[in-house]
Amino acid sequence: MREQWARYIALLTGVLVLLLAMIFALIQNPSKPPASMVGGVGNKQSPIMTSPQVDVKKQALIATGRSVFETQGCMLCHSIAGKGNPRSPLDGVGGRYSAEAIRQWILAPVELKNKLPARAFQAKQTYRHLPVEELDALVAYLKNLKKEY
Ligand code: HEC
């Protein structure tokens, strides 16, 4: 009689341990990862240039460039997407010029003297005083303008 009880208890303990293990396993390993983790951005093997981090940095640079453009009087003579002076639109300028050429058009070195009206040439000389980070951001912003209107 005693033996049977002992077996009973041993069996019960075994079942209990098994149950606890199963519950524990369920809690620790949710059966399905959230959809965002399957084939999401994080799982793609992205080359360095398009990694989200680089993108974020580039977008920040472009945003800074846009505000430099808007605060430096560029729109007195130029327009982008219909905003500003329509006489000299800069839409799609990023597709037409290299970043270096864009920089030159902003700073107007003497080589550009004949290609610019005197007033524009004069106005552009003041951009030489822009901090280099602002100039870089401005160039990045314009280089990113690929769309023609
Ligand atoms: C006083 C007027 C004036 C101001 C201010 C001015 N520009 Fe210009 N810019 C011109 C003129 C005129 C040209 C000659 C080409 C044209 O008409 O598009 C030109 C040309 C350019 C070009 C080459 C465009 C092309 O399609 O050939 C770029 C890029 C440019 N400017 C950027 C800027 C930026 C950025 C600013 C502000 C930081 C600025 N400009 C401020 C008058 C101005």
Short mmCIF file of C-alpha atoms and ligand atoms in Angstrom, two decimals:
data_model
loop_
_atom_site.label_atom_id
_atom_site.label_comp_id
_atom_site.label_asym_id
_atom_site.label_seq_id
_atom_site.Cartn_x
_atom_site.Cartn_y
_atom_site.Cartn_z
CA MET A 1 0.00 0.00 0.00
CA ARG A 2 2.74 2.44 0.96
CA GLU A 3 4.63 1.66 -2.22
CA GLN A 4 1.66 2.55 -4.32
CA TRP A 5 1.32 5.95 -2.64
CA ALA A 6 4.96 6.62 -3.19
CA ARG A 7 4.59 5.81 -6.87
CA TYR A 8 1.53 8.03 -7.06
CA ILE A 9 3.34 10.94 -5.55
CA ALA A 10 6.36 10.42 -7.78
CA LEU A 11 4.11 10.36 -10.85
CA LEU A 12 2.25 13.48 -9.73
CA THR A 13 5.49 15.32 -9.09
CA GLY A 14 6.70 14.31 -12.52
CA VAL A 15 3.54 15.60 -14.21
CA LEU A 16 3.72 18.81 -12.23
CA VAL A 17 7.34 19.42 -13.20
CA LEU A 18 6.46 18.76 -16.83
CA LEU A 19 3.55 21.20 -16.69
CA LEU A 20 5.68 23.87 -15.07
CA ALA A 21 8.35 23.36 -17.72
CA MET A 22 5.77 23.75 -20.47
CA ILE A 23 4.35 26.92 -18.96
CA PHE A 24 7.82 28.29 -18.53
CA ALA A 25 8.70 27.47 -22.14
CA LEU A 26 5.56 29.19 -23.40
CA ILE A 27 6.29 32.34 -21.47
CA GLN A 28 9.92 32.44 -22.53
CA ASN A 29 9.39 31.72 -26.24
CA PRO A 30 6.32 33.38 -27.67
CA SER A 31 5.47 31.22 -30.65
CA LYS A 32 5.41 33.95 -33.31
CA PRO A 33 7.76 36.91 -33.54
CA PRO A 34 5.93 40.16 -34.37
CA ALA A 35 5.46 40.74 -38.10
CA SER A 36 7.77 43.72 -37.97
CA MET A 37 10.67 41.43 -37.18
CA VAL A 38 10.09 39.08 -40.10
CA GLY A 39 11.56 40.36 -43.33
CA GLY A 40 11.40 43.89 -41.98
CA VAL A 41 13.95 46.60 -42.59
CA GLY A 42 16.18 45.30 -39.85
CA ASN A 43 16.50 41.89 -41.49
CA LYS A 44 17.52 43.04 -44.92
CA GLN A 45 21.14 42.87 -45.80
CA SER A 46 21.61 46.47 -46.77
CA PRO A 47 24.80 47.84 -48.23
CA ILE A 48 26.39 50.55 -46.13
CA MET A 49 25.18 53.44 -48.29
CA THR A 50 21.52 52.67 -47.81
CA SER A 51 21.62 51.57 -44.19
CA PRO A 52 18.90 53.32 -42.21
CA GLN A 53 21.46 55.16 -40.11
CA VAL A 54 23.16 56.73 -43.11
CA ASP A 55 19.76 57.62 -44.52
CA VAL A 56 18.79 59.38 -41.32
CA LYS A 57 22.02 61.37 -41.38
CA LYS A 58 21.54 62.32 -45.00
CA GLN A 59 17.94 63.34 -44.41
CA ALA A 60 19.03 65.52 -41.50
CA LEU A 61 21.68 67.16 -43.69
CA ILE A 62 19.13 67.80 -46.43
CA ALA A 63 16.68 69.28 -43.94
CA THR A 64 19.39 71.63 -42.67
CA GLY A 65 20.20 72.55 -46.26
CA ARG A 66 16.59 73.41 -46.93
CA SER A 67 16.45 75.80 -44.02
CA VAL A 68 19.75 77.39 -45.08
CA PHE A 69 18.25 77.88 -48.53
CA GLU A 70 15.17 79.49 -47.04
CA THR A 71 17.06 81.80 -44.70
CA GLN A 72 19.88 82.93 -47.01
CA GLY A 73 17.80 84.83 -49.53
CA CYS A 74 18.24 82.28 -52.32
CA MET A 75 14.52 82.56 -52.99
CA LEU A 76 14.87 86.22 -53.93
CA CYS A 77 16.20 84.90 -57.22
CA HIS A 78 15.43 81.18 -57.27
CA SER A 79 12.41 78.98 -56.84
CA ILE A 80 12.00 75.36 -55.83
CA ALA A 81 8.73 73.55 -56.40
CA GLY A 82 7.02 76.81 -57.23
CA LYS A 83 8.19 78.59 -54.08
CA GLY A 84 10.36 81.66 -54.56
CA ASN A 85 11.30 83.73 -57.61
CA PRO A 86 10.21 81.82 -60.73
CA ARG A 87 12.84 83.55 -62.84
CA SER A 88 15.48 81.04 -61.94
CA PRO A 89 14.02 77.71 -60.83
CA LEU A 90 16.37 75.18 -59.26
CA ASP A 91 14.11 72.18 -59.66
CA GLY A 92 16.10 69.18 -60.83
CA VAL A 93 19.40 71.02 -60.38
CA GLY A 94 20.83 67.95 -58.62
CA GLY A 95 20.44 65.97 -61.82
CA ARG A 96 22.11 68.60 -63.97
CA TYR A 97 25.14 69.49 -61.89
CA SER A 98 27.69 67.74 -59.74
CA ALA A 99 27.86 68.70 -56.07
CA GLU A 100 31.06 70.60 -56.83
CA ALA A 101 29.43 72.60 -59.63
CA ILE A 102 26.52 73.46 -57.35
CA ARG A 103 28.97 74.71 -54.75
CA GLN A 104 30.59 76.92 -57.39
CA TRP A 105 27.22 78.35 -58.43
CA ILE A 106 26.56 79.29 -54.82
CA LEU A 107 29.96 80.83 -54.15
CA ALA A 108 30.43 82.45 -57.57
CA PRO A 109 34.21 82.35 -58.05
CA VAL A 110 35.63 84.79 -60.63
CA GLU A 111 35.33 82.15 -63.37
CA LEU A 112 31.57 82.59 -63.14
CA LYS A 113 31.66 86.36 -63.38
CA ASN A 114 30.70 86.36 -67.07
CA LYS A 115 27.96 83.83 -66.57
CA LEU A 116 26.10 85.77 -63.91
CA PRO A 117 24.42 89.17 -63.90
CA ALA A 118 26.54 91.60 -61.87
CA ARG A 119 23.96 91.77 -59.11
CA ALA A 120 23.77 88.00 -58.76
CA PHE A 121 27.55 87.67 -58.81
CA GLN A 122 27.77 90.30 -56.11
CA ALA A 123 25.05 88.69 -53.99
CA LYS A 124 26.72 85.31 -54.17
CA GLN A 125 30.03 86.64 -52.82
CA THR A 126 28.38 86.96 -49.41
CA TYR A 127 27.87 83.19 -49.27
CA ARG A 128 31.58 82.75 -48.77
CA HIS A 129 30.92 83.69 -45.17
CA LEU A 130 28.61 80.75 -44.60
CA PRO A 131 29.95 78.20 -42.11
CA VAL A 132 31.23 75.20 -44.05
CA GLU A 133 28.64 72.87 -42.46
CA GLU A 134 25.83 75.07 -43.69
CA LEU A 135 27.33 75.22 -47.15
CA ASP A 136 27.75 71.43 -47.20
CA ALA A 137 24.13 71.00 -46.11
CA LEU A 138 22.94 73.46 -48.76
CA VAL A 139 24.85 71.59 -51.46
CA ALA A 140 23.43 68.25 -50.22
CA TYR A 141 19.93 69.70 -50.36
CA LEU A 142 20.32 70.99 -53.92
CA LYS A 143 22.12 67.85 -55.07
CA ASN A 144 19.09 65.91 -53.87
CA LEU A 145 16.71 67.93 -56.10
CA LYS A 146 16.25 65.53 -58.97
CA LYS A 147 12.66 66.22 -59.85
CA GLU A 148 11.85 68.53 -62.75
CA TYR A 149 8.55 70.38 -62.62
C1 HEC B 1 20.60 88.08 -56.59
C2 HEC B 1 20.07 86.90 -57.18
C3 HEC B 1 20.58 85.55 -56.71
C4 HEC B 1 20.69 85.08 -55.43
C5 HEC B 1 20.38 85.81 -54.14
C6 HEC B 1 21.14 83.71 -55.54
N1 HEC B 1 21.31 83.36 -56.84
FE1 HEC B 1 21.82 81.56 -57.57
N2 HEC B 1 21.84 82.27 -59.45
C7 HEC B 1 21.41 83.54 -59.81
C8 HEC B 1 21.50 83.68 -61.26
C9 HEC B 1 21.10 84.91 -62.05
C10 HEC B 1 21.99 82.46 -61.74
C11 HEC B 1 22.32 82.14 -63.20
C12 HEC B 1 21.63 80.94 -63.76
C13 HEC B 1 20.14 81.04 -63.69
O1 HEC B 1 19.57 82.08 -64.04
O2 HEC B 1 19.55 80.04 -63.27
C14 HEC B 1 22.16 81.59 -60.59
C15 HEC B 1 22.57 80.27 -60.66
C16 HEC B 1 22.52 79.40 -59.61
C17 HEC B 1 22.66 77.98 -59.71
C18 HEC B 1 22.85 77.20 -61.02
C19 HEC B 1 21.46 77.04 -61.61
C20 HEC B 1 21.40 76.54 -63.02
O3 HEC B 1 20.42 75.83 -63.31
O4 HEC B 1 22.30 76.83 -63.80
C21 HEC B 1 22.55 77.47 -58.47
C22 HEC B 1 22.65 76.00 -58.04
C23 HEC B 1 22.33 78.56 -57.57
N3 HEC B 1 22.30 79.73 -58.30
C24 HEC B 1 22.15 78.45 -56.20
C25 HEC B 1 21.90 79.50 -55.36
C26 HEC B 1 21.76 79.38 -53.93
C27 HEC B 1 21.80 78.07 -53.16
C28 HEC B 1 21.57 80.61 -53.43
C29 HEC B 1 21.42 81.02 -51.98
C30 HEC B 1 22.46 80.59 -51.07
C31 HEC B 1 21.56 81.52 -54.55
N4 HEC B 1 21.78 80.82 -55.70
C32 HEC B 1 21.34 82.87 -54.44
C33 HEC B 1 21.01 84.54 -58.98
C34 HEC B 1 20.97 84.46 -57.59
#
